Coordinates of C-alpha atoms in Angstrom, one line a residue:
Chain A
M1197 CA 7.1 16.8 -5.7
S1198 CA 3.5 15.8 -5.3
K1199 CA 1.2 17.4 -2.7
H1200 CA 2.4 17.7 0.8
F1201 CA 0.7 15.8 3.6
L1202 CA 0.9 16.0 7.3
R1203 CA 3.2 13.2 8.5
P1204 CA 3.1 11.4 11.9
P1205 CA 5.1 13.0 14.7
G1206 CA 8.8 12.5 14.6
A1207 CA 8.9 12.2 10.8
V1208 CA 12.2 13.3 9.2
A1209 CA 12.2 15.9 6.5
E1210 CA 9.9 15.0 3.6
A1211 CA 12.6 14.1 0.9
D1212 CA 14.4 11.9 3.4
F1213 CA 11.2 10.5 4.7
L1214 CA 10.2 9.2 1.2
G1215 CA 13.5 7.3 1.0
R1216 CA 13.5 6.1 4.6
C1217 CA 9.9 5.0 5.0
I1218 CA 9.6 1.3 4.0
R1219 CA 5.7 1.6 3.8
C1220 CA 5.2 -1.1 6.4
G1221 CA 2.2 0.5 7.9
K1222 CA 3.2 -0.1 11.5
C1223 CA 2.7 3.4 12.6
A1224 CA -0.9 3.3 11.3
L1225 CA -1.5 0.1 13.3
A1226 CA -0.1 1.7 16.4
C1227 CA -2.3 4.8 16.2
P1228 CA -5.2 4.4 18.8
Y1229 CA -7.1 7.2 17.1
R1230 CA -6.8 5.8 13.6
A1231 CA -5.5 9.2 12.6
I1232 CA -2.6 7.8 10.7
R1233 CA -3.9 6.6 7.3
V1234 CA -2.0 4.7 4.6
A1235 CA -1.8 6.8 1.4
G1236 CA -3.0 5.2 -1.8
L1237 CA -1.9 5.3 -5.4
L1238 CA -4.3 8.2 -6.1
D1239 CA -2.3 10.4 -3.7
G1240 CA 0.7 9.9 -5.9
L1241 CA 3.2 7.1 -6.6
E1242 CA 5.8 8.6 -4.3
I1243 CA 3.3 9.0 -1.5
M1244 CA 1.6 5.6 -1.9
G1245 CA 1.9 3.4 1.2
T1246 CA 3.3 6.1 3.4
P1247 CA 1.5 7.3 6.5
V1248 CA -0.5 10.5 6.3
I1249 CA -2.7 12.4 8.7
L1250 CA -5.8 14.2 7.5
A1251 CA -6.2 16.6 10.4
R1252 CA -9.6 17.9 9.5
K1253 CA -11.0 14.4 9.7
S1254 CA -8.8 13.0 12.5
P1255 CA -5.9 14.9 14.0
C1256 CA -2.9 13.7 15.9
Y1257 CA -3.4 13.6 19.7
L1258 CA 0.3 13.5 20.3
C1259 CA 0.2 10.2 22.2
L1260 CA 3.5 9.3 20.3
K1261 CA 2.8 5.6 20.2
C1262 CA 3.7 5.5 16.5
V1263 CA 7.2 6.9 17.0
P1264 CA 8.9 4.0 18.7
V1265 CA 7.3 1.3 16.4
C1266 CA 8.9 2.7 13.3
P1267 CA 11.6 0.1 12.2
S1268 CA 13.4 2.3 9.7
G1269 CA 14.0 5.6 11.5
A1270 CA 11.6 7.5 9.2
L1271 CA 10.0 8.5 12.5
E1272 CA 12.9 9.6 14.8
S1273 CA 12.8 7.7 18.1
R1274 CA 14.5 10.7 19.8
V1275 CA 11.1 12.4 19.7
K1276 CA 9.7 11.5 23.1
K1277 CA 7.9 14.6 24.3
R1278 CA 5.1 16.4 22.4
E1279 CA 6.9 19.7 22.6
Q1280 CA 9.6 18.1 20.4
V1281 CA 7.2 17.3 17.6
R1282 CA 7.3 19.4 14.4
M1283 CA 4.7 18.1 12.1
G1284 CA 3.8 21.5 10.7
T1285 CA 2.4 24.9 11.8
A1286 CA -1.1 26.0 12.2
R1287 CA -2.0 29.0 10.1
L1288 CA -5.1 31.1 11.0
N1289 CA -7.2 32.6 8.2
R1290 CA -8.5 35.8 9.9
K1291 CA -11.1 36.3 7.2
E1292 CA -12.8 33.0 8.1
C1293 CA -12.1 32.9 11.8
L1294 CA -15.3 33.5 13.8
N1295 CA -13.5 35.5 16.5
W1296 CA -11.8 37.7 14.0
Q1297 CA -15.2 38.3 12.4
G1298 CA -16.8 39.2 15.7
T1299 CA -18.4 36.1 17.0
F1300 CA -17.0 34.6 20.2
C1301 CA -15.5 31.2 19.8
R1302 CA -12.6 29.5 21.6
S1303 CA -12.6 26.0 20.1
C1304 CA -9.0 26.0 18.9
Y1305 CA -7.7 27.8 22.0
D1306 CA -9.4 25.4 24.3
H1307 CA -8.5 22.2 22.5
C1308 CA -4.9 23.0 21.8
P1309 CA -2.8 20.4 23.6
L1310 CA -0.1 23.0 24.3
F1311 CA -2.7 25.0 26.1
N1312 CA -2.2 28.8 26.1
E1313 CA 1.2 28.3 24.5
A1314 CA 0.8 27.4 20.9
I1315 CA -2.5 29.3 20.6
T1316 CA -3.0 32.4 22.8
M1317 CA -5.8 34.9 22.9
D1318 CA -4.9 38.5 22.2
G1319 CA -6.3 41.5 24.1
E1320 CA -9.6 41.3 22.2
L1321 CA -9.9 37.6 22.8
R1322 CA -8.9 36.6 19.3
P1323 CA -6.7 33.5 18.8
V1324 CA -3.1 33.9 17.7
V1325 CA -0.8 31.1 16.7
N1326 CA 2.6 31.1 18.2
E1327 CA 4.6 29.5 15.4
K1328 CA 7.5 28.7 17.7
K1329 CA 5.4 26.5 20.0
C1330 CA 2.9 25.0 17.5
V1331 CA 3.7 21.4 16.8
G1332 CA 1.2 21.0 14.0
C1333 CA -1.0 18.3 15.5
G1334 CA -4.0 19.6 13.7
I1335 CA -6.5 19.4 16.6
C1336 CA -7.4 23.1 16.1
E1337 CA -8.1 22.3 12.4
H1338 CA -10.3 19.4 13.5
V1339 CA -12.4 21.3 16.0
C1340 CA -12.7 24.6 14.1
P1341 CA -16.5 25.2 13.6
A1342 CA -16.0 27.3 10.5
D1343 CA -16.4 25.6 7.2
P1344 CA -13.9 25.3 5.6
A1345 CA -11.7 25.4 8.7
A1346 CA -10.3 28.9 9.5
I1347 CA -7.2 27.3 11.0
I1348 CA -5.2 24.8 8.9
V1349 CA -1.9 23.1 9.5
T1350 CA 0.7 23.6 6.9
P1351 CA 2.9 20.5 6.9
R1352 CA 6.6 21.1 7.7
G1353 CA 8.6 21.8 4.6
A1354 CA 5.5 22.9 2.6
G1355 CA 5.1 26.5 1.6
Chain B
M1006 CA 4.5 -38.2 6.7
K1007 CA 3.0 -35.9 4.1
I1008 CA 4.3 -32.3 3.9
A1009 CA 1.1 -30.7 2.5
P1010 CA -1.1 -30.8 5.6
I1011 CA 1.6 -29.1 7.7
R1012 CA 2.3 -26.6 5.0
R1013 CA -1.4 -25.8 4.5
T1014 CA -1.7 -25.3 8.3
V1015 CA 1.2 -22.9 8.3
Q1016 CA -0.3 -21.0 5.3
I1017 CA -3.7 -20.7 7.0
L1018 CA -2.1 -19.6 10.2
S1019 CA -0.2 -17.0 8.2
L1020 CA -3.4 -15.7 6.6
A1021 CA -5.2 -15.7 10.0
G1022 CA -2.3 -13.9 11.6
M1023 CA -2.4 -11.3 8.9
V1024 CA -6.0 -10.5 9.7
A1025 CA -5.7 -11.0 13.5
V1026 CA -2.7 -8.6 14.0
P1027 CA -4.6 -5.5 12.8
L1028 CA -7.8 -6.6 14.6
L1029 CA -5.9 -7.0 17.9
N1030 CA -3.8 -3.9 17.3
S1031 CA -7.0 -1.8 16.8
R1032 CA -8.1 -3.0 20.2
G1033 CA -4.9 -1.9 21.8
I1034 CA -3.3 -5.4 22.0
S1035 CA 0.0 -4.9 20.2
A1036 CA 2.3 -7.7 21.4
V1037 CA 2.6 -8.6 17.7
S1038 CA 2.4 -5.8 15.2
G1039 CA 3.4 -5.1 11.6
S1040 CA 3.1 -6.5 8.2
F1041 CA 5.0 -8.7 5.8
Y1042 CA 7.4 -5.8 5.3
S1043 CA 8.4 -5.7 8.9
L1044 CA 7.0 -7.6 11.8
E1045 CA 7.5 -7.0 15.5
I1046 CA 6.9 -9.9 17.9
G1047 CA 7.4 -8.6 21.5
S1048 CA 10.7 -6.8 21.2
L1049 CA 11.9 -8.9 18.3
L1050 CA 11.9 -7.1 15.0
L1051 CA 11.9 -9.1 11.8
T1052 CA 12.2 -7.3 8.4
D1053 CA 12.2 -8.5 4.9
P1054 CA 15.8 -8.4 3.7
L1055 CA 14.9 -6.6 0.5
I1056 CA 12.9 -4.0 2.4
A1057 CA 15.6 -3.5 5.0
L1058 CA 18.2 -2.8 2.3
Q1059 CA 16.1 -0.1 0.6
P1060 CA 16.6 2.9 3.0
L1061 CA 20.4 2.2 2.9
L1062 CA 20.4 2.6 -0.9
A1063 CA 17.8 5.3 -1.0
T1064 CA 19.4 7.6 1.7
M1065 CA 23.0 6.3 1.7
S1066 CA 22.9 6.1 5.5
I1067 CA 23.1 3.0 7.7
D1068 CA 20.4 2.2 10.1
A1069 CA 21.8 -0.7 12.2
T1070 CA 18.5 -1.6 13.8
L1071 CA 16.8 -2.0 10.5
L1072 CA 19.6 -4.0 8.9
D1073 CA 19.9 -6.2 12.1
S1074 CA 16.2 -7.0 11.9
A1075 CA 16.8 -8.7 8.5
L1076 CA 19.3 -11.2 10.0
I1077 CA 16.8 -13.7 11.3
P1078 CA 14.9 -13.9 8.0
I1079 CA 18.3 -14.2 6.2
G1080 CA 19.3 -17.0 8.6
L1081 CA 16.1 -18.8 8.0
A1082 CA 16.7 -18.6 4.2
L1083 CA 20.2 -19.8 4.6
V1084 CA 19.1 -22.9 6.5
L1085 CA 15.7 -23.7 5.1
G1086 CA 15.7 -22.0 1.7
R1087 CA 12.9 -19.8 0.4
V1088 CA 10.3 -21.3 2.8
F1089 CA 8.9 -17.8 3.4
C1090 CA 7.6 -17.9 -0.2
S1091 CA 6.1 -21.3 -0.1
W1092 CA 4.9 -21.6 3.5
V1093 CA 4.1 -18.0 4.6
C1094 CA 3.7 -15.6 1.7
P1095 CA 0.0 -14.7 1.1
Q1096 CA 0.6 -14.1 -2.6
N1097 CA 1.9 -17.6 -3.1
T1098 CA -1.1 -19.0 -1.2
L1099 CA -3.4 -17.0 -3.5
S1100 CA -1.4 -18.0 -6.6
E1101 CA -1.6 -21.6 -5.6
L1102 CA -5.3 -21.4 -5.1
F1103 CA -5.9 -19.7 -8.5
D1104 CA -3.5 -22.2 -10.2
A1105 CA -5.7 -25.0 -8.8
V1106 CA -8.8 -23.2 -10.1
G1107 CA -7.1 -22.7 -13.5
A1108 CA -6.3 -26.4 -13.6
R1109 CA -9.9 -27.3 -12.7
L1110 CA -11.1 -25.0 -15.5
G1111 CA -8.6 -26.5 -17.9
L1112 CA -7.0 -23.1 -18.8
T1113 CA -4.0 -23.1 -21.1
R1114 CA -1.5 -20.4 -20.8
L1115 CA -0.3 -18.2 -23.7
W1116 CA 3.3 -19.0 -23.2
T1117 CA 5.5 -21.5 -21.5
P1118 CA 9.0 -20.3 -20.8
G1119 CA 11.7 -22.9 -21.6
P1120 CA 14.7 -23.6 -19.5
G1121 CA 17.5 -21.0 -19.6
P1122 CA 18.5 -17.9 -17.8
I1123 CA 15.7 -16.4 -15.8
P1124 CA 15.1 -12.6 -15.6
R1125 CA 14.5 -12.6 -11.9
Y1126 CA 18.0 -11.3 -10.8
A1127 CA 18.0 -8.7 -13.6
V1128 CA 14.6 -7.5 -12.3
L1129 CA 15.9 -7.3 -8.8
A1130 CA 19.0 -5.5 -9.9
L1131 CA 17.0 -3.0 -11.9
I1132 CA 14.7 -2.3 -8.8
L1133 CA 17.7 -1.8 -6.5
A1134 CA 19.5 0.4 -9.1
A1135 CA 16.3 2.5 -9.4
T1136 CA 16.2 2.8 -5.6
L1137 CA 19.8 3.9 -5.5
L1138 CA 19.4 6.5 -8.4
Y1139 CA 16.1 8.0 -7.3
G1140 CA 16.2 7.6 -3.6
F1141 CA 12.9 5.9 -3.6
P1142 CA 12.0 2.5 -2.1
L1143 CA 10.5 1.0 -5.2
A1144 CA 10.5 -2.6 -3.9
S1145 CA 8.0 -1.7 -1.2
L1146 CA 5.5 -0.9 -4.0
L1147 CA 6.3 -4.3 -5.7
S1148 CA 6.3 -6.5 -2.6
A1149 CA 3.1 -8.5 -3.1
P1150 CA 3.0 -9.9 0.5
G1151 CA 3.7 -6.5 1.9
I1152 CA 0.8 -4.9 -0.2
I1153 CA -1.6 -7.7 0.8
S1154 CA -0.9 -7.4 4.5
V1155 CA -0.9 -3.5 4.6
Q1156 CA -4.1 -3.4 2.6
T1157 CA -5.7 -5.9 4.9
A1158 CA -4.8 -3.7 7.8
R1159 CA -6.1 -0.7 5.9
F1160 CA -9.4 -2.3 5.3
I1161 CA -9.8 -3.2 9.0
Y1162 CA -8.7 0.3 10.1
E1163 CA -10.2 2.6 7.4
G1164 CA -12.8 0.4 5.7
T1165 CA -11.2 1.0 2.3
V1166 CA -8.5 -0.5 0.2
G1167 CA -6.1 1.1 -2.2
L1168 CA -5.4 0.7 -5.9
E1169 CA -2.2 -1.1 -4.9
L1170 CA -4.2 -4.2 -4.9
A1171 CA -4.4 -3.8 -8.7
L1172 CA -0.9 -5.4 -8.7
I1173 CA -2.2 -8.5 -7.0
G1174 CA -5.1 -8.7 -9.5
T1175 CA -2.6 -8.3 -12.4
I1176 CA -0.4 -11.0 -11.0
I1177 CA -3.3 -13.4 -10.6
L1178 CA -4.6 -12.7 -14.2
A1179 CA -1.2 -13.0 -15.7
E1180 CA -0.6 -16.3 -14.0
L1181 CA -3.9 -17.6 -15.1
F1182 CA -3.7 -16.6 -18.7
L1183 CA -0.2 -15.7 -19.7
V1184 CA 2.5 -17.7 -17.9
R1185 CA 1.9 -20.1 -15.1
R1186 CA 3.1 -18.8 -11.7
V1187 CA 5.2 -16.2 -13.5
W1188 CA 5.4 -13.7 -10.6
C1189 CA 6.8 -16.2 -8.1
T1190 CA 9.2 -17.9 -10.6
H1191 CA 10.4 -15.0 -12.7
L1192 CA 9.6 -11.6 -11.2
C1193 CA 9.0 -11.2 -7.5
P1194 CA 11.9 -9.1 -6.0
V1195 CA 11.2 -10.4 -2.5
G1196 CA 11.7 -14.0 -3.5
S1197 CA 14.8 -13.1 -5.7
M1198 CA 16.4 -11.4 -2.7
L1199 CA 15.7 -14.4 -0.4
S1200 CA 17.1 -16.8 -3.0
L1201 CA 20.4 -15.0 -2.9
F1202 CA 20.9 -16.3 0.6
R1203 CA 21.7 -19.8 -0.3
F1204 CA 24.8 -22.0 0.2
R1205 CA 26.0 -25.6 -0.1
K1206 CA 24.1 -26.7 3.0
T1207 CA 20.8 -24.9 2.4
M1208 CA 17.9 -27.3 2.5
R1209 CA 16.8 -28.4 -0.9
V1210 CA 14.9 -31.2 -2.7
V1211 CA 17.4 -34.0 -3.5
M1212 CA 17.0 -37.3 -5.3
A1213 CA 18.8 -39.8 -3.1
E1214 CA 21.7 -41.6 -4.5
E1215 CA 20.6 -44.9 -3.1
G1216 CA 17.1 -44.1 -4.2
E1217 CA 18.1 -44.2 -7.9
N1218 CA 16.7 -47.7 -8.0
T1219 CA 13.5 -46.8 -6.5
C1220 CA 12.8 -43.9 -8.8
L1221 CA 10.0 -45.1 -11.0
H1222 CA 10.5 -42.2 -13.5
C1223 CA 6.7 -41.7 -13.2
R1224 CA 7.2 -37.9 -13.5
E1225 CA 4.6 -37.4 -10.7
C1226 CA 7.0 -35.0 -9.0
A1227 CA 7.3 -32.8 -12.0
K1228 CA 3.6 -32.9 -12.5
A1229 CA 3.0 -31.9 -8.9
C1230 CA 5.2 -28.8 -9.2
Q1231 CA 3.3 -25.6 -9.7
L1232 CA 6.5 -23.9 -10.7
D1233 CA 7.0 -26.4 -13.6
L1234 CA 10.3 -27.6 -12.2
N1235 CA 11.5 -31.1 -12.7
P1236 CA 13.1 -32.5 -9.5
M1237 CA 14.4 -35.6 -11.5
A1238 CA 16.5 -33.3 -13.6
G1239 CA 18.7 -32.2 -10.7
N1240 CA 19.6 -28.7 -9.8
I1241 CA 16.2 -26.9 -9.3
A1242 CA 17.4 -25.0 -6.2
P1243 CA 17.5 -21.4 -7.4
Q1244 CA 13.8 -21.5 -8.5
C1245 CA 12.5 -24.1 -6.1
H1246 CA 11.0 -22.6 -2.9
N1247 CA 10.8 -25.9 -1.0
C1248 CA 7.0 -26.3 -0.9
G1249 CA 7.5 -30.1 -0.9
A1250 CA 4.7 -30.9 -3.3
C1251 CA 7.1 -33.1 -5.4
I1252 CA 8.1 -35.1 -2.3
D1253 CA 4.5 -35.8 -1.4
A1254 CA 3.8 -36.9 -5.0
C1255 CA 6.9 -39.1 -4.9
Q1256 CA 5.8 -40.7 -1.6
E1257 CA 2.4 -41.3 -3.2
M1258 CA 4.1 -43.5 -5.8
T1259 CA 7.0 -45.1 -3.9
G1260 CA 5.9 -45.1 -0.3
E1261 CA 8.4 -44.6 2.5
R1262 CA 11.3 -45.5 0.2
R1263 CA 10.7 -42.3 -1.7
P1264 CA 13.8 -41.2 -3.5
L1265 CA 12.9 -37.5 -3.2
S1266 CA 13.4 -35.7 0.1
F1267 CA 14.6 -32.5 1.7
R1268 CA 18.3 -32.6 2.5
F1269 CA 20.7 -30.1 3.9

């Protein structure tokens, strides 16, 4: 298996996705944020032509416009609400996180679309990811001021 | 009436649509969306039959919506033959263009395949077998029209294109220097799949019985065919994609009494 990418919302499990996705590019056309990119040959032969999201550059804003346009069921049309999305899980690197290092920052907390659910602040105002609620949209990764980002989404099924 | 002007118009509209769809989609107008893999017009979904078959083989599960969306393209092929190839496919348009350039430059190809069994169905079978074995939609990576349309959209959306276009470049170079129009006649799995949907009544180029007298045996029809087929020799149906160039050439020589025409 080549490297794991974040897939658009509603994507079936990776192995199934690779067989089901017909590489038609309709989800990328439907994305108003141009967050869905078409992977190229350099990303791997298996991945080539499939939709990927590079959250640090452009995350998923969970508008879910891509889900119903998928003709092959690679994106499951039953996913209609953003709470149902399971693209991955945000992982916080406390060593890099400004809050955990003593500077006050609430970028990820403020921008999380599942506000105060997927990312909460602990008693000392440090962000904590609630893995049960996090949908993996990558907005936190996109807005994190640390460089490299202290919060990174691990795609579902990867590590 | 000549066929070429109508066909050229359709080809240009097809190319224009391929550019217009992503441009409009990127501005939020998405009444028509998709690519030459799968196209959505309003609520009507049209999918390349070869592409629609892949997930079935790759995942061994039936997706009725996807398979149904191949029915109209299949119906079109059953009635009109492989007109997708000759009238719509951007790869064919490119190949025709470069073939004309090659002719202008007086290029000679390395090899001219003679008559005989053609490898196209073997290539198609291999691709489908690989899809079945490895659960991987290989034909999507070998669909020239699909690649051209998706990469056009990618250029409009991302400002970059992928190395997939190397396939298109390879096809053009091979057709210019190795074998004339080899992709369309011998290899393309999309065309091979479409040519399977053919029966007795499918539209084809026919030399009229009563036209026997009017055939001048000038061979202009054979000369006009970019696929190096000879309509005078009879059964060219499996390879011919109904572009109508031979019919136009025939009309040029014999006027309205032309013996060659499309028949069902």
